[in-house]
Tab-separated table of C-alpha atoms in Angstrom:
chain	number	residue	atom	x	y	z
A	1	UNK	CA	-20.150	-32.402	-14.723
A	2	UNK	CA	-18.224	-32.477	-17.997
A	3	UNK	CA	-20.233	-29.685	-19.576
A	4	UNK	CA	-23.127	-27.424	-18.665
A	5	UNK	CA	-26.540	-29.021	-19.014
A	6	UNK	CA	-28.759	-27.890	-21.874
A	7	UNK	CA	-31.770	-25.805	-20.743
A	8	UNK	CA	-34.192	-28.388	-22.118
A	9	UNK	CA	-32.718	-31.311	-20.161
A	10	UNK	CA	-35.043	-30.765	-17.177
A	11	UNK	CA	-37.878	-31.998	-19.414
A	12	UNK	CA	-35.976	-35.211	-20.211
A	13	UNK	CA	-35.064	-36.150	-16.630
A	14	UNK	CA	-38.478	-37.728	-16.134
A	15	UNK	CA	-37.480	-40.356	-18.702
A	16	UNK	CA	-33.959	-40.986	-17.474
A	17	UNK	CA	-33.479	-44.554	-18.630
A	18	UNK	CA	-30.237	-45.131	-20.541
A	19	UNK	CA	-31.955	-46.543	-23.601
A	20	UNK	CA	-34.326	-43.588	-23.875
A	21	UNK	CA	-31.485	-41.094	-23.757
A	22	UNK	CA	-29.427	-43.040	-26.264
A	23	UNK	CA	-32.365	-43.111	-28.663
A	24	UNK	CA	-32.839	-39.374	-28.195
A	25	UNK	CA	-29.146	-38.685	-28.911
A	26	UNK	CA	-29.341	-40.752	-32.104
A	27	UNK	CA	-32.408	-38.794	-33.211
A	28	UNK	CA	-31.102	-35.293	-32.542
A	29	UNK	CA	-27.652	-35.953	-34.061
A	30	UNK	CA	-29.417	-37.559	-37.039
A	31	UNK	CA	-31.446	-34.382	-37.584
A	32	UNK	CA	-28.392	-32.181	-37.079
A	33	UNK	CA	-26.338	-33.780	-39.825
A	34	UNK	CA	-29.358	-34.183	-42.081
A	35	UNK	CA	-29.524	-30.384	-42.090
A	36	UNK	CA	-25.810	-30.057	-42.852
A	37	UNK	CA	-26.126	-32.244	-45.947
A	38	UNK	CA	-29.467	-30.751	-46.952
A	39	UNK	CA	-27.782	-27.340	-47.215
A	40	UNK	CA	-24.985	-28.726	-49.442
A	41	UNK	CA	-27.165	-30.410	-52.055
A	42	UNK	CA	-29.048	-27.517	-53.770
A	43	UNK	CA	-26.010	-26.394	-55.787
A	44	UNK	CA	-25.991	-29.685	-57.719
A	45	UNK	CA	-29.666	-29.230	-58.651
A	46	UNK	CA	-29.406	-25.516	-59.484
A	47	UNK	CA	-26.378	-26.050	-61.775
A	48	UNK	CA	-28.592	-27.077	-64.669
A	49	UNK	CA	-30.618	-23.879	-64.191
A	50	UNK	CA	-27.607	-21.573	-64.076
A	51	UNK	CA	-26.626	-22.690	-67.578
A	52	UNK	CA	-28.715	-24.470	-70.204
A	53	UNK	CA	-29.785	-24.083	-73.810
A	54	UNK	CA	-32.122	-21.097	-73.980
A	55	UNK	CA	-33.171	-21.792	-77.587
A	56	UNK	CA	-35.780	-24.188	-76.233
A	57	UNK	CA	-37.437	-21.359	-74.269
A	58	UNK	CA	-39.518	-18.408	-75.453
A	59	UNK	CA	-37.535	-15.194	-75.127
A	60	UNK	CA	-39.470	-12.308	-73.514
A	61	UNK	CA	-40.266	-9.442	-75.911
A	62	UNK	CA	-38.849	-6.842	-73.523
A	63	UNK	CA	-35.555	-8.674	-73.125
A	64	UNK	CA	-32.449	-6.776	-74.195
A	65	UNK	CA	-30.558	-9.829	-75.528
A	66	UNK	CA	-30.121	-10.525	-79.242
A	67	UNK	CA	-32.711	-12.707	-80.946
A	68	UNK	CA	-30.148	-15.418	-81.772
A	69	UNK	CA	-28.611	-15.381	-78.276
A	70	UNK	CA	-28.775	-18.895	-76.790
A	71	UNK	CA	-27.597	-17.800	-73.332
A	72	UNK	CA	-30.172	-15.100	-72.522
A	73	UNK	CA	-31.879	-17.247	-69.853
A	74	UNK	CA	-28.656	-18.205	-68.027
A	75	UNK	CA	-27.298	-16.597	-64.873
A	76	UNK	CA	-24.092	-14.634	-65.397
A	77	UNK	CA	-21.236	-15.350	-64.950
A	78	UNK	CA	-22.249	-18.962	-65.708
A	79	UNK	CA	-23.517	-18.031	-69.191
A	80	UNK	CA	-20.034	-18.426	-70.674
A	81	UNK	CA	-18.764	-21.362	-72.726
A	82	UNK	CA	-16.484	-22.397	-69.854
A	83	UNK	CA	-19.435	-22.668	-67.457
A	84	UNK	CA	-18.440	-26.177	-66.321
A	85	UNK	CA	-15.082	-24.918	-65.112
A	86	UNK	CA	-16.784	-21.995	-63.341
A	87	UNK	CA	-19.290	-24.301	-61.654
A	88	UNK	CA	-16.409	-26.581	-60.700
A	89	UNK	CA	-14.654	-23.596	-59.137
A	90	UNK	CA	-17.734	-22.877	-57.002
A	91	UNK	CA	-17.867	-26.523	-55.902
A	92	UNK	CA	-14.204	-26.573	-55.020
A	93	UNK	CA	-14.353	-23.315	-53.106
A	94	UNK	CA	-16.587	-25.184	-50.656
A	95	UNK	CA	-14.784	-28.521	-50.768
A	96	UNK	CA	-11.211	-27.242	-50.443
A	97	UNK	CA	-12.206	-24.986	-47.547
A	98	UNK	CA	-14.019	-27.956	-45.981
A	99	UNK	CA	-10.986	-30.244	-46.376
A	100	UNK	CA	-8.581	-27.705	-44.861
A	101	UNK	CA	-10.938	-26.688	-42.085
A	102	UNK	CA	-11.700	-30.283	-41.095
A	103	UNK	CA	-8.185	-30.926	-39.788
A	104	UNK	CA	-8.478	-27.834	-37.589
A	105	UNK	CA	-12.073	-28.463	-36.559
A	106	UNK	CA	-11.299	-31.761	-34.842
A	107	UNK	CA	-8.755	-30.049	-32.592
A	108	UNK	CA	-11.319	-27.429	-31.535
A	109	UNK	CA	-13.968	-30.132	-31.141
A	110	UNK	CA	-11.855	-31.865	-28.470
A	111	UNK	CA	-11.470	-28.671	-26.458
A	112	UNK	CA	-14.836	-26.871	-26.734
A	113	UNK	CA	-18.307	-27.911	-25.510
A	114	UNK	CA	-19.890	-29.737	-28.438
A	115	UNK	CA	-23.301	-28.150	-27.880
A	116	UNK	CA	-21.969	-24.625	-28.281
A	117	UNK	CA	-19.684	-25.641	-31.131
A	118	UNK	CA	-22.479	-27.293	-33.117
A	119	UNK	CA	-24.935	-24.469	-32.442
A	120	UNK	CA	-22.530	-21.838	-33.750
A	121	UNK	CA	-21.683	-23.980	-36.780
A	122	UNK	CA	-25.319	-24.562	-37.736
A	123	UNK	CA	-26.319	-20.909	-37.334
A	124	UNK	CA	-23.417	-19.774	-39.523
A	125	UNK	CA	-24.035	-22.534	-42.056
A	126	UNK	CA	-27.668	-21.492	-42.335
A	127	UNK	CA	-26.551	-17.893	-42.834
A	128	UNK	CA	-24.048	-18.614	-45.632
A	129	UNK	CA	-26.379	-21.050	-47.403
A	130	UNK	CA	-29.072	-18.376	-47.439
A	131	UNK	CA	-26.611	-15.716	-48.643
A	132	UNK	CA	-25.829	-17.849	-51.714
A	133	UNK	CA	-29.511	-17.887	-52.616
A	134	UNK	CA	-29.935	-14.204	-51.853
A	135	UNK	CA	-27.516	-13.548	-54.722
A	136	UNK	CA	-30.511	-14.283	-56.970
A	137	UNK	CA	-32.783	-11.734	-55.314
A	138	UNK	CA	-29.996	-9.140	-55.061
A	139	UNK	CA	-29.167	-9.726	-58.759
A	140	UNK	CA	-25.494	-10.496	-58.060
A	141	UNK	CA	-23.469	-11.748	-61.039
A	142	UNK	CA	-19.928	-11.602	-59.661
A	143	UNK	CA	-18.137	-14.957	-59.460
A	144	UNK	CA	-16.124	-13.843	-56.430
A	145	UNK	CA	-19.339	-13.463	-54.385
A	146	UNK	CA	-20.432	-17.072	-54.887
A	147	UNK	CA	-16.887	-18.377	-54.374
A	148	UNK	CA	-16.452	-16.385	-51.144
A	149	UNK	CA	-19.781	-17.594	-49.753
A	150	UNK	CA	-18.834	-21.189	-50.537
A	151	UNK	CA	-15.455	-20.819	-48.824
A	152	UNK	CA	-17.088	-19.478	-45.658
A	153	UNK	CA	-19.761	-22.172	-45.738
A	154	UNK	CA	-17.154	-24.902	-46.228
A	155	UNK	CA	-15.226	-23.731	-43.167
A	156	UNK	CA	-18.222	-23.512	-40.816
A	157	UNK	CA	-19.643	-26.865	-41.972
A	158	UNK	CA	-16.549	-28.611	-40.608
A	159	UNK	CA	-18.065	-28.151	-37.151
A	160	UNK	CA	-20.615	-30.841	-37.920
A	161	UNK	CA	-19.088	-34.228	-38.582
A	162	UNK	CA	-16.414	-34.518	-35.844
A	163	UNK	CA	-18.936	-33.219	-33.307
A	164	UNK	CA	-21.835	-35.559	-34.090
A	165	UNK	CA	-19.579	-38.640	-34.359
A	166	UNK	CA	-17.933	-37.733	-31.056
A	167	UNK	CA	-21.302	-37.273	-29.386
A	168	UNK	CA	-22.610	-40.623	-30.652
A	169	UNK	CA	-19.295	-42.289	-29.752
A	170	UNK	CA	-19.632	-40.928	-26.215
A	171	UNK	CA	-22.982	-42.682	-25.862
A	172	UNK	CA	-22.548	-45.979	-27.737
A	173	UNK	CA	-20.041	-48.785	-27.240
A	174	UNK	CA	-18.671	-51.143	-29.835
A	175	UNK	CA	-21.194	-53.990	-29.540
A	176	UNK	CA	-23.582	-53.169	-32.401
A	177	UNK	CA	-21.870	-49.952	-33.439
A	178	UNK	CA	-21.730	-50.876	-37.149
A	179	UNK	CA	-25.476	-51.529	-37.440
A	180	UNK	CA	-26.480	-48.611	-35.221
A	181	UNK	CA	-24.226	-46.158	-37.036
A	182	UNK	CA	-25.152	-47.631	-40.416
A	183	UNK	CA	-28.791	-46.799	-39.753
A	184	UNK	CA	-27.873	-43.467	-38.160
A	185	UNK	CA	-25.583	-42.524	-41.059
A	186	UNK	CA	-28.555	-42.530	-43.414
A	187	UNK	CA	-28.815	-38.869	-42.383
A	188	UNK	CA	-26.303	-38.158	-45.177
A	189	UNK	CA	-28.578	-39.609	-47.843
A	190	UNK	CA	-31.759	-38.282	-46.236
A	191	UNK	CA	-30.209	-34.801	-46.210
A	192	UNK	CA	-29.212	-35.129	-49.873
A	193	UNK	CA	-32.709	-36.279	-50.792
A	194	UNK	CA	-34.396	-33.461	-48.887
A	195	UNK	CA	-31.963	-30.941	-50.355
A	196	UNK	CA	-32.734	-32.169	-53.881
A	197	UNK	CA	-36.498	-32.167	-53.377
A	198	UNK	CA	-36.572	-28.737	-51.725
A	199	UNK	CA	-34.286	-27.251	-54.376
A	200	UNK	CA	-36.401	-28.843	-57.111
A	201	UNK	CA	-39.500	-26.948	-55.990
A	202	UNK	CA	-38.044	-23.553	-56.925
A	203	UNK	CA	-35.193	-24.399	-59.340
A	204	UNK	CA	-37.148	-23.517	-62.507
A	205	UNK	CA	-38.620	-20.309	-61.087
A	206	UNK	CA	-36.825	-18.514	-58.244
A	207	UNK	CA	-33.742	-20.668	-57.712
A	208	UNK	CA	-32.586	-18.451	-54.825
A	209	UNK	CA	-35.249	-20.057	-52.624
A	210	UNK	CA	-33.558	-23.425	-53.256
A	211	UNK	CA	-30.822	-22.157	-50.906
A	212	UNK	CA	-32.710	-19.793	-48.602
A	213	UNK	CA	-35.208	-22.390	-47.369
A	214	UNK	CA	-32.580	-25.060	-46.436
A	215	UNK	CA	-30.525	-22.292	-44.808
A	216	UNK	CA	-33.418	-21.256	-42.569
A	217	UNK	CA	-34.152	-24.883	-41.612
A	218	UNK	CA	-30.479	-25.432	-40.710
A	219	UNK	CA	-30.383	-22.317	-38.508
A	220	UNK	CA	-33.568	-23.369	-36.676
A	221	UNK	CA	-32.057	-26.800	-36.034
A	222	UNK	CA	-29.044	-25.014	-34.561
A	223	UNK	CA	-31.302	-23.487	-31.905
A	224	UNK	CA	-32.797	-26.920	-31.162
A	225	UNK	CA	-29.240	-28.233	-30.713
A	226	UNK	CA	-28.462	-25.520	-28.178
A	227	UNK	CA	-31.459	-26.370	-26.010
A	228	UNK	CA	-31.465	-30.170	-26.156
A	229	UNK	CA	-28.105	-31.770	-27.087
A	230	UNK	CA	-26.508	-33.817	-24.274
A	231	UNK	CA	-22.801	-34.372	-24.760
A	232	UNK	CA	-21.934	-37.081	-22.185
A	233	UNK	CA	-23.966	-39.888	-20.534
A	234	UNK	CA	-22.529	-38.782	-17.183
A	235	UNK	CA	-24.245	-35.400	-17.579
A	236	UNK	CA	-27.624	-37.074	-16.955
A	237	UNK	CA	-26.385	-39.875	-14.666
A	238	UNK	CA	-26.353	-42.517	-17.403
A	239	UNK	CA	-23.697	-45.233	-17.518
A	240	UNK	CA	-20.860	-44.765	-20.041
A	241	UNK	CA	-20.474	-47.381	-22.803
A	242	UNK	CA	-17.719	-49.967	-23.168
A	243	UNK	CA	-15.677	-49.242	-26.277
A	244	UNK	CA	-13.552	-52.373	-26.808
A	245	UNK	CA	-14.787	-55.509	-28.520
A	246	UNK	CA	-13.961	-58.863	-30.016
A	247	UNK	CA	-12.482	-57.649	-33.304
A	248	UNK	CA	-9.515	-55.923	-31.674
A	249	UNK	CA	-8.974	-58.945	-29.448
A	250	UNK	CA	-8.882	-61.385	-32.370
A	251	UNK	CA	-6.572	-59.229	-34.480
A	252	UNK	CA	-4.229	-58.488	-31.583
A	253	UNK	CA	-4.152	-62.131	-30.524
A	254	UNK	CA	-3.242	-63.169	-34.082
A	255	UNK	CA	-0.281	-60.802	-34.036
A	256	UNK	CA	0.610	-61.184	-30.349
A	257	UNK	CA	-0.618	-64.458	-28.791
A	258	UNK	CA	0.628	-63.310	-25.400
A	259	UNK	CA	-2.274	-60.873	-25.060
A	260	UNK	CA	-5.325	-62.847	-24.032
A	261	UNK	CA	-8.909	-61.824	-24.695
A	262	UNK	CA	-9.744	-61.672	-21.005
A	263	UNK	CA	-7.069	-59.104	-20.264
A	264	UNK	CA	-8.423	-56.854	-23.025
A	265	UNK	CA	-11.933	-57.092	-21.649
A	266	UNK	CA	-10.692	-56.318	-18.173
A	267	UNK	CA	-8.777	-53.282	-19.427
A	268	UNK	CA	-11.840	-52.007	-21.271
A	269	UNK	CA	-14.050	-52.535	-18.237
A	270	UNK	CA	-11.481	-50.981	-15.959
A	271	UNK	CA	-11.299	-47.824	-18.082
A	272	UNK	CA	-15.085	-47.621	-18.254
A	273	UNK	CA	-15.391	-48.002	-14.496
A	274	UNK	CA	-12.678	-45.408	-13.960
A	275	UNK	CA	-14.503	-42.904	-16.122
A	276	UNK	CA	-17.757	-43.640	-14.345
A	277	UNK	CA	-16.301	-43.254	-10.884
A	278	UNK	CA	-14.295	-40.165	-11.705
A	279	UNK	CA	-16.435	-38.067	-14.077
A	280	UNK	CA	-14.483	-34.955	-13.209
A	281	UNK	CA	-11.176	-36.388	-14.454
A	282	UNK	CA	-10.359	-34.761	-17.777
A	283	UNK	CA	-7.829	-36.725	-19.865
A	284	UNK	CA	-5.566	-34.685	-22.104
A	285	UNK	CA	-6.705	-34.303	-25.708
A	286	UNK	CA	-4.526	-36.296	-28.101
A	287	UNK	CA	-2.231	-34.475	-30.529
A	288	UNK	CA	-2.653	-34.590	-34.306
A	289	UNK	CA	0.441	-36.751	-34.823
A	290	UNK	CA	-0.472	-38.911	-31.848
A	291	UNK	CA	-3.772	-39.742	-33.539
A	292	UNK	CA	-1.934	-40.734	-36.727
A	293	UNK	CA	-0.089	-43.452	-34.782
A	294	UNK	CA	-3.332	-45.233	-33.898
A	295	UNK	CA	-3.324	-48.494	-35.941
A	296	UNK	CA	-5.521	-48.217	-39.033
A	297	UNK	CA	-5.995	-44.428	-39.071
A	298	UNK	CA	-3.675	-43.813	-42.045
A	299	UNK	CA	-5.051	-46.684	-44.167
A	300	UNK	CA	-8.711	-45.838	-43.629
A	301	UNK	CA	-8.028	-42.131	-44.140
A	302	UNK	CA	-6.397	-42.695	-47.524
A	303	UNK	CA	-9.075	-45.196	-48.511
A	304	UNK	CA	-11.742	-42.617	-47.678
A	305	UNK	CA	-9.935	-40.051	-49.833
A	306	UNK	CA	-10.700	-42.105	-52.947
A	307	UNK	CA	-14.082	-43.403	-51.754
A	308	UNK	CA	-15.283	-39.873	-51.020
A	309	UNK	CA	-13.913	-38.677	-54.363
A	310	UNK	CA	-16.355	-41.062	-56.048
A	311	UNK	CA	-19.277	-40.276	-53.757
A	312	UNK	CA	-18.975	-36.494	-53.990
A	313	UNK	CA	-18.559	-36.567	-57.770
A	314	UNK	CA	-21.960	-38.252	-57.905
A	315	UNK	CA	-23.300	-35.790	-55.320
A	316	UNK	CA	-22.324	-32.696	-57.322
A	317	UNK	CA	-22.492	-33.890	-60.947
A	318	UNK	CA	-25.125	-36.656	-61.179
A	319	UNK	CA	-28.107	-34.304	-61.784
A	320	UNK	CA	-26.185	-32.516	-64.560
A	321	UNK	CA	-25.108	-35.858	-66.054
A	322	UNK	CA	-28.742	-37.027	-66.176
A	323	UNK	CA	-29.799	-33.625	-67.562
A	324	UNK	CA	-27.241	-33.806	-70.398
A	325	UNK	CA	-27.501	-37.504	-71.261
A	326	UNK	CA	-31.229	-38.213	-70.813
A	327	UNK	CA	-32.385	-34.629	-71.462
A	328	UNK	CA	-34.742	-34.471	-68.502
A	329	UNK	CA	-35.756	-31.123	-67.007
A	330	UNK	CA	-33.716	-29.717	-64.123
A	331	UNK	CA	-36.363	-30.800	-61.598
A	332	UNK	CA	-36.713	-34.312	-63.080
A	333	UNK	CA	-32.932	-34.764	-63.098
A	334	UNK	CA	-32.686	-33.681	-59.464
A	335	UNK	CA	-35.536	-35.987	-58.427
A	336	UNK	CA	-34.072	-39.009	-60.256
A	337	UNK	CA	-30.635	-38.399	-58.737
A	338	UNK	CA	-32.104	-38.929	-55.260
A	339	UNK	CA	-32.286	-42.665	-56.013
A	340	UNK	CA	-28.501	-42.790	-55.680
A	341	UNK	CA	-28.908	-41.564	-52.092
A	342	UNK	CA	-31.764	-43.980	-51.413
A	343	UNK	CA	-29.399	-46.783	-52.393
A	344	UNK	CA	-26.793	-45.194	-50.144
A	345	UNK	CA	-29.095	-45.581	-47.136
A	346	UNK	CA	-29.455	-49.313	-47.787
A	347	UNK	CA	-25.716	-49.650	-48.455
A	348	UNK	CA	-24.727	-47.964	-45.191
A	349	UNK	CA	-27.051	-50.177	-43.151
A	350	UNK	CA	-25.936	-53.328	-44.980
A	351	UNK	CA	-22.249	-52.484	-44.520
A	352	UNK	CA	-22.745	-51.889	-40.795
A	353	UNK	CA	-24.721	-55.107	-40.324
A	354	UNK	CA	-22.202	-57.265	-42.208
A	355	UNK	CA	-19.195	-55.701	-40.472
A	356	UNK	CA	-20.763	-56.320	-37.051
A	357	UNK	CA	-21.551	-59.937	-37.907
A	358	UNK	CA	-18.135	-60.728	-39.425
A	359	UNK	CA	-16.031	-58.434	-37.203
A	360	UNK	CA	-14.427	-57.228	-40.442
A	361	UNK	CA	-14.775	-53.508	-41.140
A	362	UNK	CA	-11.965	-53.395	-43.734
A	363	UNK	CA	-13.062	-56.585	-45.507
A	364	UNK	CA	-16.648	-55.350	-45.786
A	365	UNK	CA	-15.448	-52.085	-47.336
A	366	UNK	CA	-13.093	-53.883	-49.712
A	367	UNK	CA	-15.745	-56.273	-51.056
A	368	UNK	CA	-18.239	-53.467	-51.667
A	369	UNK	CA	-15.592	-51.370	-53.429
A	370	UNK	CA	-14.706	-54.312	-55.683
A	371	UNK	CA	-18.367	-54.689	-56.687
A	372	UNK	CA	-18.865	-50.940	-57.177
A	373	UNK	CA	-16.340	-50.653	-60.038
A	374	UNK	CA	-18.173	-52.842	-62.613
A	375	UNK	CA	-21.544	-51.413	-61.547
A	376	UNK	CA	-20.414	-47.847	-62.335
A	377	UNK	CA	-19.143	-49.047	-65.713
A	378	UNK	CA	-22.497	-50.679	-66.499
A	379	UNK	CA	-24.481	-47.638	-65.346
A	380	UNK	CA	-22.610	-45.384	-67.754
A	381	UNK	CA	-23.124	-47.695	-70.728
A	382	UNK	CA	-26.589	-49.213	-70.203
A	383	UNK	CA	-28.063	-47.301	-67.265
A	384	UNK	CA	-29.739	-44.679	-69.471
A	385	UNK	CA	-31.365	-47.108	-71.911
A	386	UNK	CA	-34.622	-47.167	-69.945
A	387	UNK	CA	-36.141	-45.634	-66.840
A	388	UNK	CA	-36.471	-49.015	-65.080
A	389	UNK	CA	-32.838	-49.939	-65.710
A	390	UNK	CA	-31.741	-46.463	-64.632
A	391	UNK	CA	-33.602	-46.762	-61.329
A	392	UNK	CA	-32.135	-50.198	-60.541
A	393	UNK	CA	-28.609	-49.134	-61.479
A	394	UNK	CA	-28.766	-45.906	-59.460
A	395	UNK	CA	-29.973	-47.784	-56.376
A	396	UNK	CA	-27.252	-50.428	-56.745
A	397	UNK	CA	-24.449	-47.945	-57.423
A	398	UNK	CA	-25.585	-45.815	-54.484
A	399	UNK	CA	-25.471	-48.803	-52.136
A	400	UNK	CA	-22.028	-49.997	-53.244
A	401	UNK	CA	-20.408	-46.546	-53.439
A	402	UNK	CA	-21.824	-45.063	-50.232
A	403	UNK	CA	-21.695	-48.251	-48.133
A	404	UNK	CA	-17.901	-48.177	-47.522
A	405	UNK	CA	-17.928	-44.372	-47.255
A	406	UNK	CA	-20.641	-44.550	-44.577
A	407	UNK	CA	-18.913	-47.327	-42.643
A	408	UNK	CA	-15.519	-45.595	-42.546
A	409	UNK	CA	-16.859	-42.207	-41.481
A	410	UNK	CA	-19.004	-43.657	-38.683
A	411	UNK	CA	-18.253	-47.025	-37.078
A	412	UNK	CA	-14.607	-47.180	-38.180
A	413	UNK	CA	-13.930	-43.616	-36.980
A	414	UNK	CA	-15.583	-44.361	-33.634
A	415	UNK	CA	-13.650	-47.647	-33.302
A	416	UNK	CA	-10.309	-45.976	-33.941
A	417	UNK	CA	-11.131	-42.959	-31.780
A	418	UNK	CA	-11.767	-45.287	-28.836
A	419	UNK	CA	-8.976	-47.752	-29.689
A	420	UNK	CA	-7.644	-49.768	-26.749
A	421	UNK	CA	-4.165	-48.306	-27.305
A	422	UNK	CA	-5.597	-45.034	-25.955
A	423	UNK	CA	-6.186	-46.735	-22.580
A	424	UNK	CA	-9.658	-45.306	-22.088
A	425	UNK	CA	-8.873	-41.765	-23.245
A	426	UNK	CA	-11.967	-40.819	-25.268
A	427	UNK	CA	-10.595	-37.355	-25.995
A	428	UNK	CA	-9.118	-38.659	-29.268
A	429	UNK	CA	-12.473	-39.324	-30.911
A	430	UNK	CA	-13.022	-35.898	-32.469
A	431	UNK	CA	-9.404	-35.603	-33.663
A	432	UNK	CA	-9.401	-39.084	-35.246
A	433	UNK	CA	-12.765	-38.410	-36.901
A	434	UNK	CA	-11.474	-35.094	-38.258
A	435	UNK	CA	-8.285	-36.700	-39.634
A	436	UNK	CA	-10.225	-39.452	-41.413
A	437	UNK	CA	-12.960	-37.209	-42.774
A	438	UNK	CA	-10.520	-34.376	-43.494
A	439	UNK	CA	-8.388	-36.666	-45.641
A	440	UNK	CA	-11.551	-37.939	-47.300
A	441	UNK	CA	-12.595	-34.343	-47.950
A	442	UNK	CA	-9.447	-33.831	-50.042
A	443	UNK	CA	-10.853	-36.513	-52.326
A	444	UNK	CA	-14.279	-34.856	-52.138
A	445	UNK	CA	-12.666	-31.670	-53.451
A	446	UNK	CA	-10.662	-33.447	-56.164
A	447	UNK	CA	-13.593	-35.456	-57.538
A	448	UNK	CA	-15.881	-32.602	-58.656
A	449	UNK	CA	-12.846	-30.617	-59.829
A	450	UNK	CA	-11.633	-33.471	-62.022
A	451	UNK	CA	-15.178	-34.094	-63.257
A	452	UNK	CA	-15.443	-30.438	-64.322
A	453	UNK	CA	-12.137	-30.655	-66.186
A	454	UNK	CA	-12.724	-34.069	-67.755
A	455	UNK	CA	-16.442	-33.854	-68.653
A	456	UNK	CA	-15.849	-31.649	-71.755
A	457	UNK	CA	-13.891	-34.601	-73.212
A	458	UNK	CA	-16.856	-36.929	-72.637
A	459	UNK	CA	-18.719	-38.458	-69.693
A	460	UNK	CA	-17.076	-41.835	-70.369
A	461	UNK	CA	-13.757	-40.426	-69.193
A	462	UNK	CA	-15.370	-39.178	-65.975
A	463	UNK	CA	-16.558	-42.694	-65.186
A	464	UNK	CA	-13.117	-44.159	-65.967
A	465	UNK	CA	-11.680	-41.719	-63.436
A	466	UNK	CA	-14.244	-42.812	-60.831
A	467	UNK	CA	-13.553	-46.509	-61.417
A	468	UNK	CA	-9.790	-45.933	-61.042
A	469	UNK	CA	-10.346	-44.109	-57.731
A	470	UNK	CA	-12.567	-46.949	-56.526
A	471	UNK	CA	-9.871	-49.546	-57.248
A	472	UNK	CA	-7.212	-47.480	-55.447
A	473	UNK	CA	-9.486	-47.220	-52.387
A	474	UNK	CA	-9.768	-51.005	-52.356
A	475	UNK	CA	-6.008	-51.572	-52.651
A	476	UNK	CA	-5.266	-49.315	-49.671
A	477	UNK	CA	-7.171	-51.694	-47.379
A	478	UNK	CA	-5.213	-54.831	-48.302
A	479	UNK	CA	-3.044	-54.828	-45.147
A	480	UNK	CA	-6.039	-54.389	-42.841
A	481	UNK	CA	-7.991	-57.093	-44.681
A	482	UNK	CA	-5.035	-59.439	-44.176
A	483	UNK	CA	-5.012	-58.646	-40.444
A	484	UNK	CA	-8.747	-59.379	-40.197
A	485	UNK	CA	-8.276	-62.710	-41.964
A	486	UNK	CA	-5.546	-63.584	-39.441
A	487	UNK	CA	-7.962	-62.686	-36.663
A	488	UNK	CA	-10.654	-64.961	-38.092
A	489	UNK	CA	-8.165	-67.854	-38.435
A	490	UNK	CA	-7.020	-67.344	-34.855
A	491	UNK	CA	-10.611	-67.352	-33.639
A	492	UNK	CA	-11.425	-70.529	-35.606
A	493	UNK	CA	-8.330	-72.263	-34.214
A	494	UNK	CA	-9.373	-71.442	-30.652
A	495	UNK	CA	-12.908	-72.682	-31.306
A	496	UNK	CA	-11.622	-75.947	-32.768
A	497	UNK	CA	-9.234	-76.392	-29.848
A	498	UNK	CA	-12.082	-75.888	-27.411
A	499	UNK	CA	-14.237	-78.412	-29.291
A	500	UNK	CA	-11.446	-81.025	-29.232
A	501	UNK	CA	-10.813	-80.460	-25.527
A	502	UNK	CA	-14.518	-80.811	-24.790
A	503	UNK	CA	-14.685	-84.051	-26.799
A	504	UNK	CA	-11.733	-85.581	-24.869
A	505	UNK	CA	-13.281	-84.510	-21.573
A	506	UNK	CA	-16.409	-86.483	-22.435
């Protein structure tokens, strides 16, 4: 056995077909990361409640503030004129801690049982999310409290992504990985939507509950993880997946014609058989620098840095943008912002489906990034002219912005973590995932920070910054797109040669 069986597995043994278990793993990891993202979203909804114009509200007679005070209804310390910078500091406390912790988390994820690691991470994440909301009930107005809670939460949330991607990668091979993970990755958007809706229920009254309720749900899901998560197919006598596919063969053949497709398939099958026959053999976990040498890791990591910068700026600032520009209430702004995540679900699935069909992960990302730039420009200038236009533009921008982000963090990470250069060593999956998402998290930290600094000069400048980041993300994939085009040409040449040979034989 690779790890101790979960206590609830005895109930599942009666349904021990491979497909049933794989479906169950997709479901439980989906719910796990839905909770992680659900607990991150409330801060973007509550921002508009922590600071807004109090002149539009009736001041209580017993209140001690001056009659002409327009900040009496705000929550100190965010009642100051530099509230955007303070809110940006709270965002970045989480995001910087998350980015730093992610590089370390992948190393631990390769060496600790994923079930225990995820359980501890979810329990602590639920605790720190709730503590942020309890600041309302405890009447805490110190900035250091909210910053400290966000730092702790950012660190413990790094347990999530490398672990769930590794678990899914352990169960699913490369065949339809893009489509499967595109559908599965909708947990990010579903979590954002749930977080927005739950936070919206209490944001105008007791905003502390906007954090406490998601925190409790996350902690409960941590207990479910402890009892039911299954880390390896071998733990329940299921067959391990095959990780190598046609894309690597075509690209490698284009660069090195001496390596035939059959030898690659045989190597992949041989490694899968070896793992199946010797489940007790534990390959050494790959080093950090060893993972960087895997072809494509550096390019996709840097691309994700800029792609995630765009996505997380929308995640943290879109409700406030809608609140300021359209002048909706805090709840209405939070509800409308969920359409961006609904579009993200469709974009992730579409990106996975196209990349599976074309065998072109990098090309799919590049095309969607190219289309995202003009759509963000149009949304800023005409997206607020009517509710119908706003809905369509939010859905479209969500699909084009989150599609590449979803594809890189799921199928691409799993592909690279099980790359054929590793010769069947699946112990690199968590480290590779952490490197890619950790680099992307640097962009996730920079985006909201830059938005907080730039937004006082006008929202137009924020969107120019996002469009620039989107273009840079696209440019970083040029080499990989070129390699995929060579692979397609090589494949077409072989097909034409086979057709000609068949014609002569007739």
